[in-house]
Amino acid sequence: MTRNWLIAGLLALLGVAFLTLAAGYAPDPALNRTADYYAQNVAQDIGAQNVVTAIIITWRGLDTLGEVTVLFLTAAIVGLVLAQSKAPKGASGSGFLPSGELLTTGTRMLIPLIALLGAYVLANGHLSPGGGFQGGAILASGVLLLLLADPARRFGHGLIAWIESVSGLLYVLIGLAGMAFAGGFLDNGFLPLGRFGAMLSAGAIPLISVLIGLKVGAEFSSILESLEETEDA
């Protein structure tokens, strides 16, 4: 009973806090100087229709590099820790229950659509909502669905590591190319900006977005594969 009252009290405090924030919220009448600069200069300087993607990939490129590095370290730590907890070979049987026909058939139908959606989000990140992180997460959700439909399925860690490493290396090289031939690290201006709003526009941003998506998708897939192998053990 005490525990229930404690939980109810915490929920009430959270409710009061959120209500206070909502009641006191007032939108700014105008953008601050930084946001106004971004809004006014993205089209001219970056050539991207999606302001958010342009900021994340170019002006905040170092932050994005740090984020994908943190995700890589997370995947590596998860793989290392779970590898130590696996049971010896032959210690247990397969232990896999057969997947239902609905899940198996649904997976066959959905995987091509998931891959297509992920590719679309990656390729159009500079034009519409989306980009590398979102597209990579969508692709990794397809890997998760495959593992759920067929628990015995295994993806080669070597292939996943190769995709992650090559995409990360190319990402850094493009960033250095921006320093050498444009205005700074991950400056997309070393490639032609093209026509605003066209598929081939915004300089190197589409290429950078695809590389981020492949790297993020590979890292998420590596985590999922490590978790699945641990369940097998």
CSV table of C-alpha atoms in Angstrom, one decimal:
chain,number,residue,atom,x,y,z
A,1,MET,CA,0.0,0.0,0.0
A,2,THR,CA,2.8,2.4,0.9
A,3,ARG,CA,4.5,1.7,-2.4
A,4,ASN,CA,1.3,2.5,-4.3
A,5,TRP,CA,0.9,5.8,-2.4
A,6,LEU,CA,4.5,6.7,-3.2
A,7,ILE,CA,4.0,6.0,-6.9
A,8,ALA,CA,0.8,8.1,-6.9
A,9,GLY,CA,2.6,10.9,-5.1
A,10,LEU,CA,5.4,10.9,-7.7
A,11,LEU,CA,3.0,10.9,-10.6
A,12,ALA,CA,1.1,13.8,-9.0
A,13,LEU,CA,4.3,15.8,-8.6
A,14,LEU,CA,5.2,15.1,-12.2
A,15,GLY,CA,1.7,16.2,-13.3
A,16,VAL,CA,2.0,19.5,-11.3
A,17,ALA,CA,5.4,20.1,-12.8
A,18,PHE,CA,4.2,19.6,-16.4
A,19,LEU,CA,1.1,21.7,-15.8
A,20,THR,CA,3.2,24.5,-14.4
A,21,LEU,CA,5.5,24.4,-17.4
A,22,ALA,CA,2.6,24.3,-19.9
A,23,ALA,CA,0.7,27.1,-18.1
A,24,GLY,CA,3.8,29.3,-18.1
A,25,TYR,CA,4.9,28.6,-21.7
A,26,ALA,CA,4.9,31.6,-24.0
A,27,PRO,CA,6.4,31.3,-27.5
A,28,ASP,CA,9.0,33.8,-28.4
A,29,PRO,CA,7.7,36.6,-30.6
A,30,ALA,CA,10.7,36.3,-32.9
A,31,LEU,CA,13.6,34.0,-33.6
A,32,ASN,CA,16.8,34.5,-31.6
A,33,ARG,CA,19.9,35.7,-33.6
A,34,THR,CA,21.3,32.3,-34.2
A,35,ALA,CA,18.0,30.7,-35.3
A,36,ASP,CA,17.3,33.7,-37.5
A,37,TYR,CA,20.7,33.4,-39.2
A,38,TYR,CA,20.1,29.7,-39.9
A,39,ALA,CA,16.6,30.4,-41.3
A,40,GLN,CA,17.8,33.2,-43.5
A,41,ASN,CA,21.0,31.7,-44.8
A,42,VAL,CA,20.4,27.9,-45.2
A,43,ALA,CA,19.0,28.2,-48.7
A,44,GLN,CA,21.8,30.4,-50.0
A,45,ASP,CA,24.8,29.0,-48.1
A,46,ILE,CA,23.9,25.3,-47.9
A,47,GLY,CA,21.4,24.8,-50.7
A,48,ALA,CA,19.3,22.4,-48.7
A,49,GLN,CA,15.5,22.6,-48.5
A,50,ASN,CA,15.4,20.9,-45.1
A,51,VAL,CA,16.8,23.5,-42.6
A,52,VAL,CA,17.2,20.9,-39.8
A,53,THR,CA,19.2,18.5,-41.8
A,54,ALA,CA,21.4,21.3,-43.2
A,55,ILE,CA,22.2,22.4,-39.6
A,56,ILE,CA,22.9,19.0,-38.2
A,57,ILE,CA,25.1,17.8,-41.1
A,58,THR,CA,27.1,21.0,-41.8
A,59,TRP,CA,27.2,23.6,-39.1
A,60,ARG,CA,26.8,21.0,-36.4
A,61,GLY,CA,28.9,18.4,-38.2
A,62,LEU,CA,31.3,17.9,-35.3
A,63,ASP,CA,28.4,17.2,-32.9
A,64,THR,CA,27.0,14.7,-35.4
A,65,LEU,CA,30.5,13.0,-35.6
A,66,GLY,CA,30.5,12.8,-31.8
A,67,GLU,CA,27.0,11.3,-31.7
A,68,VAL,CA,27.8,8.5,-34.2
A,69,THR,CA,31.0,7.9,-32.2
A,70,VAL,CA,29.0,7.5,-29.0
A,71,LEU,CA,26.7,5.1,-30.8
A,72,PHE,CA,29.6,3.1,-32.1
A,73,LEU,CA,31.1,2.8,-28.6
A,74,THR,CA,27.7,1.7,-27.3
A,75,ALA,CA,27.5,-1.1,-29.9
A,76,ALA,CA,31.1,-2.1,-29.2
A,77,ILE,CA,30.5,-2.2,-25.4
A,78,VAL,CA,27.3,-4.2,-25.7
A,79,GLY,CA,29.0,-6.7,-28.0
A,80,LEU,CA,31.9,-7.1,-25.6
A,81,VAL,CA,29.8,-7.4,-22.5
A,82,LEU,CA,27.4,-9.9,-24.0
A,83,ALA,CA,30.2,-11.9,-25.5
A,84,GLN,CA,31.5,-12.6,-22.0
A,85,SER,CA,28.1,-13.8,-20.8
A,86,LYS,CA,27.5,-16.4,-23.6
A,87,ALA,CA,27.3,-20.0,-22.5
A,88,PRO,CA,29.8,-22.4,-23.9
A,89,LYS,CA,28.9,-24.1,-27.1
A,90,GLY,CA,26.8,-27.2,-26.6
A,91,ALA,CA,25.7,-26.0,-23.2
A,92,SER,CA,22.1,-25.7,-24.3
A,93,GLY,CA,19.9,-26.7,-27.2
A,94,SER,CA,18.6,-24.5,-29.9
A,95,GLY,CA,15.7,-23.4,-27.7
A,96,PHE,CA,14.0,-21.6,-30.6
A,97,LEU,CA,10.3,-21.7,-30.9
A,98,PRO,CA,9.0,-21.6,-34.5
A,99,SER,CA,7.6,-18.2,-35.5
A,100,GLY,CA,4.0,-18.0,-36.4
A,101,GLU,CA,2.9,-18.0,-40.0
A,102,LEU,CA,1.5,-14.5,-39.7
A,103,LEU,CA,4.8,-13.0,-38.5
A,104,THR,CA,6.8,-14.9,-41.2
A,105,THR,CA,4.5,-13.9,-44.0
A,106,GLY,CA,4.3,-10.4,-42.8
A,107,THR,CA,8.0,-10.1,-42.6
A,108,ARG,CA,8.4,-11.2,-46.2
A,109,MET,CA,5.9,-8.5,-47.3
A,110,LEU,CA,7.2,-5.7,-45.1
A,111,ILE,CA,11.0,-6.0,-45.4
A,112,PRO,CA,11.1,-4.7,-49.0
A,113,LEU,CA,8.8,-1.8,-48.0
A,114,ILE,CA,11.0,-1.0,-44.9
A,115,ALA,CA,14.2,-1.1,-47.0
A,116,LEU,CA,12.5,1.2,-49.6
A,117,LEU,CA,11.3,3.6,-46.9
A,118,GLY,CA,14.8,3.7,-45.3
A,119,ALA,CA,16.4,4.4,-48.7
A,120,TYR,CA,13.9,7.2,-49.4
A,121,VAL,CA,14.4,8.8,-46.0
A,122,LEU,CA,18.2,8.7,-46.5
A,123,ALA,CA,18.2,10.0,-50.0
A,124,ASN,CA,15.7,12.8,-49.4
A,125,GLY,CA,16.9,14.0,-46.0
A,126,HIS,CA,18.0,17.4,-47.5
A,127,LEU,CA,14.6,17.9,-49.1
A,128,SER,CA,12.0,16.6,-46.5
A,129,PRO,CA,11.9,15.4,-42.9
A,130,GLY,CA,14.4,12.6,-42.4
A,131,GLY,CA,18.1,12.1,-42.9
A,132,GLY,CA,20.9,9.7,-41.8
A,133,PHE,CA,19.8,8.9,-38.3
A,134,GLN,CA,16.2,8.3,-39.1
A,135,GLY,CA,16.9,6.3,-42.2
A,136,GLY,CA,19.5,4.2,-40.4
A,137,ALA,CA,17.0,3.4,-37.6
A,138,ILE,CA,14.4,2.4,-40.2
A,139,LEU,CA,16.9,0.0,-41.8
A,140,ALA,CA,17.8,-1.5,-38.4
A,141,SER,CA,14.1,-2.0,-37.7
A,142,GLY,CA,14.0,-4.3,-40.8
A,143,VAL,CA,16.9,-6.3,-39.3
A,144,LEU,CA,15.0,-6.6,-36.0
A,145,LEU,CA,11.9,-7.9,-37.9
A,146,LEU,CA,14.0,-10.5,-39.6
A,147,LEU,CA,15.4,-11.7,-36.3
A,148,LEU,CA,11.9,-11.9,-34.8
A,149,ALA,CA,10.6,-13.9,-37.7
A,150,ASP,CA,13.5,-16.2,-37.8
A,151,PRO,CA,15.4,-16.4,-34.4
A,152,ALA,CA,17.9,-18.8,-35.9
A,153,ARG,CA,19.0,-16.3,-38.5
A,154,ARG,CA,22.5,-14.9,-38.2
A,155,PHE,CA,24.0,-11.9,-39.8
A,156,GLY,CA,27.8,-11.9,-40.3
A,157,HIS,CA,29.4,-9.5,-37.8
A,158,GLY,CA,32.2,-9.1,-40.3
A,159,LEU,CA,29.9,-7.6,-42.9
A,160,ILE,CA,28.2,-5.3,-40.4
A,161,ALA,CA,31.6,-4.2,-39.1
A,162,TRP,CA,32.8,-3.6,-42.7
A,163,ILE,CA,29.8,-1.4,-43.5
A,164,GLU,CA,30.2,0.5,-40.3
A,165,SER,CA,33.9,1.1,-40.7
A,166,VAL,CA,33.9,2.0,-44.4
A,167,SER,CA,30.9,4.4,-44.0
A,168,GLY,CA,32.6,6.0,-40.9
A,169,LEU,CA,35.9,6.4,-42.7
A,170,LEU,CA,34.3,8.0,-45.8
A,171,TYR,CA,32.3,10.3,-43.5
A,172,VAL,CA,35.5,11.6,-42.0
A,173,LEU,CA,37.3,11.9,-45.4
A,174,ILE,CA,34.4,14.0,-46.7
A,175,GLY,CA,34.7,16.2,-43.6
A,176,LEU,CA,38.4,16.7,-44.3
A,177,ALA,CA,37.6,17.4,-48.0
A,178,GLY,CA,35.4,20.2,-46.7
A,179,MET,CA,38.3,21.6,-44.8
A,180,ALA,CA,40.6,21.3,-47.8
A,181,PHE,CA,38.4,22.6,-50.6
A,182,ALA,CA,35.6,24.6,-48.8
A,183,GLY,CA,35.1,26.5,-45.6
A,184,GLY,CA,35.5,23.9,-42.9
A,185,PHE,CA,35.0,20.4,-41.6
A,186,LEU,CA,32.0,18.8,-43.4
A,187,ASP,CA,31.4,21.9,-45.4
A,188,ASN,CA,29.2,20.6,-48.3
A,189,GLY,CA,30.3,23.4,-50.6
A,190,PHE,CA,33.2,21.4,-52.2
A,191,LEU,CA,30.6,19.8,-54.4
A,192,PRO,CA,28.2,21.8,-56.6
A,193,LEU,CA,25.1,22.9,-54.8
A,194,GLY,CA,22.9,22.2,-57.8
A,195,ARG,CA,19.4,23.6,-58.2
A,196,PHE,CA,17.6,24.3,-55.0
A,197,GLY,CA,14.9,21.7,-54.2
A,198,ALA,CA,16.2,19.2,-56.7
A,199,MET,CA,17.3,15.7,-55.9
A,200,LEU,CA,20.9,16.4,-56.7
A,201,SER,CA,21.3,19.5,-54.7
A,202,ALA,CA,22.9,20.8,-51.4
A,203,GLY,CA,26.4,19.7,-52.4
A,204,ALA,CA,27.7,16.8,-50.4
A,205,ILE,CA,24.8,16.6,-47.9
A,206,PRO,CA,23.0,13.7,-49.6
A,207,LEU,CA,26.2,11.7,-49.7
A,208,ILE,CA,26.9,12.5,-46.0
A,209,SER,CA,23.3,11.6,-45.1
A,210,VAL,CA,23.6,8.2,-46.7
A,211,LEU,CA,26.9,7.5,-45.0
A,212,ILE,CA,25.5,8.4,-41.6
A,213,GLY,CA,22.5,6.2,-42.3
A,214,LEU,CA,24.6,3.2,-43.2
A,215,LYS,CA,26.8,3.7,-40.1
A,216,VAL,CA,23.9,4.1,-37.7
A,217,GLY,CA,22.0,1.2,-39.3
A,218,ALA,CA,25.0,-1.0,-39.0
A,219,GLU,CA,25.6,-0.1,-35.3
A,220,PHE,CA,22.0,-0.7,-34.4
A,221,SER,CA,22.1,-4.0,-36.2
A,222,SER,CA,25.2,-5.0,-34.4
A,223,ILE,CA,23.5,-4.4,-31.1
A,224,LEU,CA,20.5,-6.4,-32.1
A,225,GLU,CA,22.6,-9.3,-33.4
A,226,SER,CA,24.6,-9.4,-30.2
A,227,LEU,CA,21.4,-9.5,-28.1
A,228,GLU,CA,20.0,-12.2,-30.3
A,229,GLU,CA,23.2,-14.3,-30.0
A,230,THR,CA,23.0,-14.0,-26.2
A,231,GLU,CA,19.4,-15.3,-26.2
A,232,ASP,CA,20.7,-18.2,-28.3
A,233,ALA,CA,23.2,-19.0,-25.6
